[in-house]
Amino acid sequence: DQQVKQNSPSLSVQEGRISILNCDYTNSMFDYFLWYKKYPAEGPTFLISISSIKDKNEDGRFTVFLNKSAKHLSLHIVPSQPGDSAVYFCAATNINAGGTSYGKLTFGQGTILTVHP
Amino acid sequence: KAGVTQTPRYLIKTRGQQVTLSCSPISGHRSVSWYQQTPGQGLQFLFEYFSETQRNKGNFPGRFSGRQFSNSRSEMNVSTLELGDSALYLCASSPRGSGGAYEQYFGPGTRLTVT
């Protein structure tokens, strides 16, 4: 049962344009969402997060949007740069629960972003 | 601050052997989580330790175990290795101690190959 889904395995974008990465979740108990970027042979790098009490969070070129009713979030990268080429993972957790939520992020399968010069 | 470090970076073991992987969290972080990454299953949560106590465990067999020391360093152990245990094992630390995961900061991982 995949509770976090990234339905697009890959995305190709031209440098300078917007990249939009999508993520859907099924578990209504999730209340905190994160995006990570991963290069080959490295661990994931934290990019940006959003709490379920918000619908938007920005950090430089990165903006995350959350639509709770649709159980959908997206990461916008503007403008896209060749160095952004990597695998992007969406992750979710429940920060208000203890027990089975402690230290546990549930990840999507990832989307490979390629930004062409 | 130094990031999360993991040793060794690469390991080759034979079926039936056991292996111990090590993780040093970011200074001041007391929560350490472990994940397994495989092409088929993606990133799967193994367990989390906080103040030397395992607080949460994922859906993995008992062959997978771990511990945390008083300095927050953590080890994970896999006994009786199987071919399917070949994976990238990632350790992550977090400054938060309560509730769910919040932001976690990952190490580079240990690539385990079982032959």
Short mmCIF file of N, CA and C in Angstrom, two decimals, chain A residues 4-117:
data_model
loop_
_atom_site.label_atom_id
_atom_site.label_comp_id
_atom_site.label_asym_id
_atom_site.label_seq_id
_atom_site.Cartn_x
_atom_site.Cartn_y
_atom_site.Cartn_z
N VAL A 4 2.30 7.37 -0.33
CA VAL A 4 2.79 8.58 -0.99
C VAL A 4 3.19 8.19 -2.40
N LYS A 5 2.62 8.89 -3.37
CA LYS A 5 2.83 8.50 -4.76
C LYS A 5 3.33 9.67 -5.59
N GLN A 6 4.37 9.39 -6.37
CA GLN A 6 4.83 10.35 -7.36
C GLN A 6 4.63 9.65 -8.70
N ASN A 7 3.60 10.04 -9.39
CA ASN A 7 3.16 9.29 -10.56
C ASN A 7 4.01 9.53 -11.81
N SER A 8 4.81 10.58 -11.80
CA SER A 8 5.67 10.84 -12.96
C SER A 8 7.08 10.36 -12.65
N PRO A 9 7.54 9.29 -13.32
CA PRO A 9 8.90 8.82 -13.05
C PRO A 9 9.96 9.81 -13.49
N SER A 10 9.63 10.62 -14.51
CA SER A 10 10.64 11.55 -15.00
C SER A 10 9.99 12.82 -15.54
N LEU A 11 10.82 13.88 -15.58
CA LEU A 11 10.38 15.18 -16.09
C LEU A 11 11.57 15.85 -16.75
N SER A 12 11.35 16.38 -17.94
CA SER A 12 12.42 17.07 -18.67
C SER A 12 12.00 18.52 -18.89
N VAL A 13 12.90 19.45 -18.55
CA VAL A 13 12.57 20.88 -18.61
C VAL A 13 13.75 21.64 -19.21
N GLN A 14 13.45 22.72 -19.88
CA GLN A 14 14.49 23.59 -20.42
C GLN A 14 14.99 24.54 -19.32
N GLU A 15 16.27 24.81 -19.34
CA GLU A 15 16.86 25.76 -18.39
C GLU A 15 16.12 27.09 -18.44
N GLY A 16 15.85 27.65 -17.25
CA GLY A 16 15.15 28.93 -17.17
C GLY A 16 13.64 28.81 -17.05
N ARG A 17 13.11 27.64 -17.40
CA ARG A 17 11.66 27.45 -17.31
C ARG A 17 11.28 26.92 -15.94
N ILE A 18 9.98 26.75 -15.72
CA ILE A 18 9.50 26.23 -14.44
C ILE A 18 9.47 24.70 -14.46
N SER A 19 9.90 24.10 -13.35
CA SER A 19 9.74 22.65 -13.15
C SER A 19 8.64 22.47 -12.11
N ILE A 20 7.71 21.58 -12.40
CA ILE A 20 6.63 21.28 -11.45
C ILE A 20 6.62 19.79 -11.19
N LEU A 21 6.90 19.45 -9.94
CA LEU A 21 6.92 18.04 -9.52
C LEU A 21 5.71 17.80 -8.63
N ASN A 22 5.02 16.70 -8.89
CA ASN A 22 3.77 16.42 -8.19
C ASN A 22 3.85 15.22 -7.27
N CYS A 23 2.99 15.23 -6.26
CA CYS A 23 2.97 14.17 -5.27
C CYS A 23 1.56 14.04 -4.71
N ASP A 24 1.07 12.82 -4.58
CA ASP A 24 -0.24 12.56 -3.99
C ASP A 24 -0.08 11.66 -2.78
N TYR A 25 -0.95 11.82 -1.81
CA TYR A 25 -0.89 10.95 -0.63
C TYR A 25 -2.29 10.45 -0.30
N THR A 26 -2.34 9.33 0.39
CA THR A 26 -3.64 8.73 0.70
C THR A 26 -3.95 8.77 2.19
N ASN A 27 -2.93 8.87 3.02
CA ASN A 27 -3.12 8.83 4.47
C ASN A 27 -3.52 10.21 4.99
N SER A 28 -4.75 10.34 5.45
CA SER A 28 -5.25 11.64 5.90
C SER A 28 -4.62 12.06 7.24
N MET A 29 -3.87 11.17 7.87
CA MET A 29 -3.20 11.52 9.13
C MET A 29 -1.91 12.28 8.88
N PHE A 30 -1.39 12.27 7.67
CA PHE A 30 -0.17 13.02 7.38
C PHE A 30 -0.44 14.51 7.55
N ASP A 31 0.45 15.20 8.28
CA ASP A 31 0.25 16.63 8.48
C ASP A 31 1.51 17.45 8.25
N TYR A 32 2.54 16.81 7.73
CA TYR A 32 3.78 17.52 7.47
C TYR A 32 4.43 16.86 6.27
N PHE A 33 4.87 17.70 5.32
CA PHE A 33 5.34 17.17 4.05
C PHE A 33 6.69 17.80 3.71
N LEU A 34 7.54 17.02 3.07
CA LEU A 34 8.90 17.46 2.79
C LEU A 34 9.28 17.07 1.38
N TRP A 35 10.20 17.82 0.81
CA TRP A 35 10.81 17.48 -0.48
C TRP A 35 12.31 17.34 -0.28
N TYR A 36 12.84 16.30 -0.90
CA TYR A 36 14.26 16.04 -0.88
C TYR A 36 14.76 15.90 -2.31
N LYS A 37 16.03 16.25 -2.49
CA LYS A 37 16.71 16.07 -3.77
C LYS A 37 17.83 15.06 -3.55
N LYS A 38 18.02 14.18 -4.52
CA LYS A 38 19.06 13.17 -4.36
C LYS A 38 19.89 13.03 -5.63
N TYR A 39 21.20 13.15 -5.46
CA TYR A 39 22.13 12.85 -6.54
C TYR A 39 22.60 11.41 -6.38
N PRO A 40 23.04 10.78 -7.47
CA PRO A 40 23.55 9.41 -7.38
C PRO A 40 24.70 9.32 -6.37
N ALA A 41 24.73 8.23 -5.63
CA ALA A 41 25.80 7.95 -4.66
C ALA A 41 25.86 8.96 -3.52
N GLU A 42 24.77 9.71 -3.31
CA GLU A 42 24.70 10.61 -2.17
C GLU A 42 23.39 10.36 -1.43
N GLY A 43 23.32 10.81 -0.18
CA GLY A 43 22.07 10.75 0.54
C GLY A 43 21.14 11.87 0.11
N PRO A 44 19.84 11.74 0.38
CA PRO A 44 18.89 12.81 0.05
C PRO A 44 19.24 14.10 0.79
N THR A 45 19.02 15.22 0.12
CA THR A 45 19.25 16.54 0.70
C THR A 45 17.91 17.23 0.90
N PHE A 46 17.66 17.70 2.12
CA PHE A 46 16.40 18.37 2.42
C PHE A 46 16.30 19.68 1.63
N LEU A 47 15.13 19.91 1.02
CA LEU A 47 14.91 21.13 0.25
C LEU A 47 13.96 22.09 0.94
N ILE A 48 12.76 21.62 1.22
CA ILE A 48 11.71 22.49 1.72
C ILE A 48 10.62 21.63 2.33
N SER A 49 9.88 22.20 3.28
CA SER A 49 8.80 21.46 3.92
C SER A 49 7.57 22.36 4.06
N ILE A 50 6.45 21.73 4.39
CA ILE A 50 5.22 22.47 4.60
C ILE A 50 4.35 21.74 5.60
N SER A 51 3.78 22.50 6.50
CA SER A 51 2.83 21.96 7.46
C SER A 51 1.43 22.00 6.87
N SER A 52 0.57 21.13 7.35
CA SER A 52 -0.79 21.06 6.81
C SER A 52 -1.63 22.28 7.18
N ILE A 53 -1.12 23.14 8.06
CA ILE A 53 -1.88 24.35 8.39
C ILE A 53 -1.62 25.45 7.36
N LYS A 54 -0.71 25.20 6.44
CA LYS A 54 -0.41 26.16 5.39
C LYS A 54 -0.77 25.56 4.04
N ASP A 55 -0.88 26.42 3.02
CA ASP A 55 -1.07 25.89 1.68
C ASP A 55 0.08 26.27 0.74
N LYS A 56 1.03 27.02 1.26
CA LYS A 56 2.16 27.43 0.42
C LYS A 56 3.36 27.75 1.30
N ASN A 57 4.54 27.38 0.81
CA ASN A 57 5.77 27.75 1.50
C ASN A 57 6.85 27.99 0.45
N GLU A 58 7.56 29.10 0.59
CA GLU A 58 8.58 29.48 -0.39
C GLU A 58 9.95 29.54 0.23
N ASP A 59 10.95 29.16 -0.55
CA ASP A 59 12.33 29.31 -0.12
C ASP A 59 13.17 29.49 -1.37
N GLY A 60 13.46 30.74 -1.67
CA GLY A 60 14.25 31.03 -2.87
C GLY A 60 13.53 30.60 -4.13
N ARG A 61 14.18 29.76 -4.91
CA ARG A 61 13.59 29.29 -6.18
C ARG A 61 12.55 28.18 -5.97
N PHE A 62 12.43 27.70 -4.76
CA PHE A 62 11.57 26.56 -4.48
C PHE A 62 10.29 27.00 -3.76
N THR A 63 9.15 26.53 -4.28
CA THR A 63 7.87 26.77 -3.64
C THR A 63 7.11 25.46 -3.58
N VAL A 64 6.56 25.17 -2.41
CA VAL A 64 5.74 23.98 -2.27
C VAL A 64 4.30 24.42 -2.03
N PHE A 65 3.37 23.78 -2.75
CA PHE A 65 1.95 24.04 -2.61
C PHE A 65 1.28 22.79 -2.07
N LEU A 66 0.34 22.99 -1.14
CA LEU A 66 -0.38 21.86 -0.56
C LEU A 66 -1.88 22.06 -0.74
N ASN A 67 -2.53 21.06 -1.31
CA ASN A 67 -3.99 21.05 -1.46
C ASN A 67 -4.52 19.88 -0.63
N LYS A 68 -4.94 20.19 0.60
CA LYS A 68 -5.32 19.13 1.52
C LYS A 68 -6.56 18.39 1.06
N SER A 69 -7.51 19.09 0.49
CA SER A 69 -8.74 18.42 0.09
C SER A 69 -8.47 17.41 -1.02
N ALA A 70 -7.50 17.71 -1.86
CA ALA A 70 -7.14 16.79 -2.94
C ALA A 70 -6.04 15.83 -2.53
N LYS A 71 -5.49 16.01 -1.35
CA LYS A 71 -4.35 15.22 -0.88
C LYS A 71 -3.24 15.26 -1.93
N HIS A 72 -2.88 16.46 -2.30
CA HIS A 72 -1.91 16.67 -3.37
C HIS A 72 -0.96 17.79 -2.99
N LEU A 73 0.33 17.58 -3.29
CA LEU A 73 1.27 18.67 -3.14
C LEU A 73 2.17 18.73 -4.37
N SER A 74 2.74 19.91 -4.57
CA SER A 74 3.61 20.08 -5.72
C SER A 74 4.79 20.96 -5.33
N LEU A 75 5.89 20.73 -6.02
CA LEU A 75 7.10 21.52 -5.84
C LEU A 75 7.36 22.26 -7.14
N HIS A 76 7.47 23.60 -7.04
CA HIS A 76 7.78 24.42 -8.19
C HIS A 76 9.20 24.93 -8.07
N ILE A 77 9.96 24.80 -9.13
CA ILE A 77 11.33 25.32 -9.16
C ILE A 77 11.40 26.35 -10.28
N VAL A 78 11.67 27.60 -9.89
CA VAL A 78 11.70 28.68 -10.87
C VAL A 78 12.87 29.63 -10.57
N PRO A 79 13.77 29.92 -11.52
CA PRO A 79 13.89 29.23 -12.79
C PRO A 79 14.69 27.94 -12.61
N SER A 80 14.46 26.98 -13.44
CA SER A 80 15.19 25.71 -13.36
C SER A 80 16.61 25.90 -13.89
N GLN A 81 17.54 25.20 -13.26
CA GLN A 81 18.95 25.27 -13.64
C GLN A 81 19.47 23.86 -13.90
N PRO A 82 20.47 23.70 -14.75
CA PRO A 82 21.02 22.35 -15.00
C PRO A 82 21.45 21.63 -13.72
N GLY A 83 21.94 22.38 -12.74
CA GLY A 83 22.35 21.78 -11.47
C GLY A 83 21.19 21.22 -10.67
N ASP A 84 19.95 21.53 -11.07
CA ASP A 84 18.78 20.97 -10.39
C ASP A 84 18.50 19.54 -10.85
N SER A 85 19.17 19.09 -11.88
CA SER A 85 18.96 17.73 -12.39
C SER A 85 19.32 16.72 -11.29
N ALA A 86 18.33 15.95 -10.88
CA ALA A 86 18.49 15.00 -9.78
C ALA A 86 17.19 14.23 -9.64
N VAL A 87 17.15 13.32 -8.66
CA VAL A 87 15.89 12.64 -8.31
C VAL A 87 15.26 13.41 -7.16
N TYR A 88 13.98 13.72 -7.28
CA TYR A 88 13.26 14.45 -6.25
C TYR A 88 12.26 13.52 -5.57
N PHE A 89 12.34 13.50 -4.23
CA PHE A 89 11.45 12.68 -3.43
C PHE A 89 10.52 13.55 -2.61
N CYS A 90 9.28 13.16 -2.61
CA CYS A 90 8.28 13.73 -1.72
C CYS A 90 8.20 12.81 -0.50
N ALA A 91 8.03 13.37 0.69
CA ALA A 91 7.91 12.57 1.90
C ALA A 91 6.84 13.16 2.81
N ALA A 92 6.27 12.32 3.65
CA ALA A 92 5.20 12.77 4.54
C ALA A 92 5.35 12.12 5.90
N THR A 93 4.80 12.79 6.91
CA THR A 93 4.82 12.27 8.26
C THR A 93 3.67 12.87 9.06
N ASN A 94 3.47 12.37 10.27
CA ASN A 94 2.49 12.93 11.18
C ASN A 94 3.26 13.46 12.37
N ILE A 95 3.39 14.78 12.49
CA ILE A 95 4.22 15.34 13.54
C ILE A 95 3.50 15.43 14.88
N ASN A 96 2.21 15.20 14.86
CA ASN A 96 1.46 15.32 16.10
C ASN A 96 1.18 14.00 16.77
N ALA A 97 1.70 12.93 16.19
CA ALA A 97 1.50 11.61 16.77
C ALA A 97 2.82 11.11 17.32
N GLY A 98 2.75 10.26 18.26
CA GLY A 98 3.95 9.61 18.74
C GLY A 98 3.99 8.22 18.17
N GLY A 99 4.46 7.28 18.93
CA GLY A 99 4.42 5.89 18.55
C GLY A 99 4.94 5.59 17.17
N THR A 100 4.06 5.17 16.30
CA THR A 100 4.48 4.71 14.98
C THR A 100 4.90 5.85 14.05
N SER A 101 4.84 7.08 14.51
CA SER A 101 5.30 8.19 13.69
C SER A 101 6.71 8.64 14.03
N TYR A 102 7.20 8.25 15.20
CA TYR A 102 8.51 8.72 15.61
C TYR A 102 9.56 8.44 14.54
N GLY A 103 10.21 9.53 14.09
CA GLY A 103 11.35 9.40 13.20
C GLY A 103 11.07 8.81 11.85
N LYS A 104 9.79 8.67 11.49
CA LYS A 104 9.45 7.96 10.26
C LYS A 104 8.95 8.91 9.18
N LEU A 105 9.67 8.95 8.08
CA LEU A 105 9.20 9.61 6.88
C LEU A 105 8.74 8.54 5.91
N THR A 106 7.59 8.78 5.27
CA THR A 106 7.11 7.88 4.22
C THR A 106 7.38 8.56 2.88
N PHE A 107 8.15 7.91 2.04
CA PHE A 107 8.62 8.50 0.79
C PHE A 107 7.82 8.02 -0.42
N GLY A 108 7.73 8.91 -1.42
CA GLY A 108 7.28 8.51 -2.73
C GLY A 108 8.42 7.82 -3.47
N GLN A 109 8.15 7.37 -4.69
CA GLN A 109 9.14 6.61 -5.45
C GLN A 109 10.16 7.51 -6.15
N GLY A 110 9.90 8.80 -6.19
CA GLY A 110 10.84 9.72 -6.78
C GLY A 110 10.52 10.08 -8.22
N THR A 111 10.93 11.27 -8.62
CA THR A 111 10.82 11.75 -10.00
C THR A 111 12.19 12.23 -10.44
N ILE A 112 12.64 11.72 -11.58
CA ILE A 112 13.93 12.15 -12.13
C ILE A 112 13.72 13.44 -12.91
N LEU A 113 14.34 14.51 -12.45
CA LEU A 113 14.24 15.79 -13.16
C LEU A 113 15.52 16.00 -13.96
N THR A 114 15.34 16.31 -15.24
CA THR A 114 16.47 16.65 -16.11
C THR A 114 16.23 18.06 -16.63
N VAL A 115 17.19 18.94 -16.37
CA VAL A 115 17.10 20.31 -16.86
C VAL A 115 18.14 20.48 -17.96
N HIS A 116 17.66 20.76 -19.16
CA HIS A 116 18.54 20.88 -20.33
C HIS A 116 19.01 22.32 -20.50
N PRO A 117 20.32 22.50 -20.80
CA PRO A 117 20.84 23.85 -21.01
C PRO A 117 20.24 24.50 -22.26
#
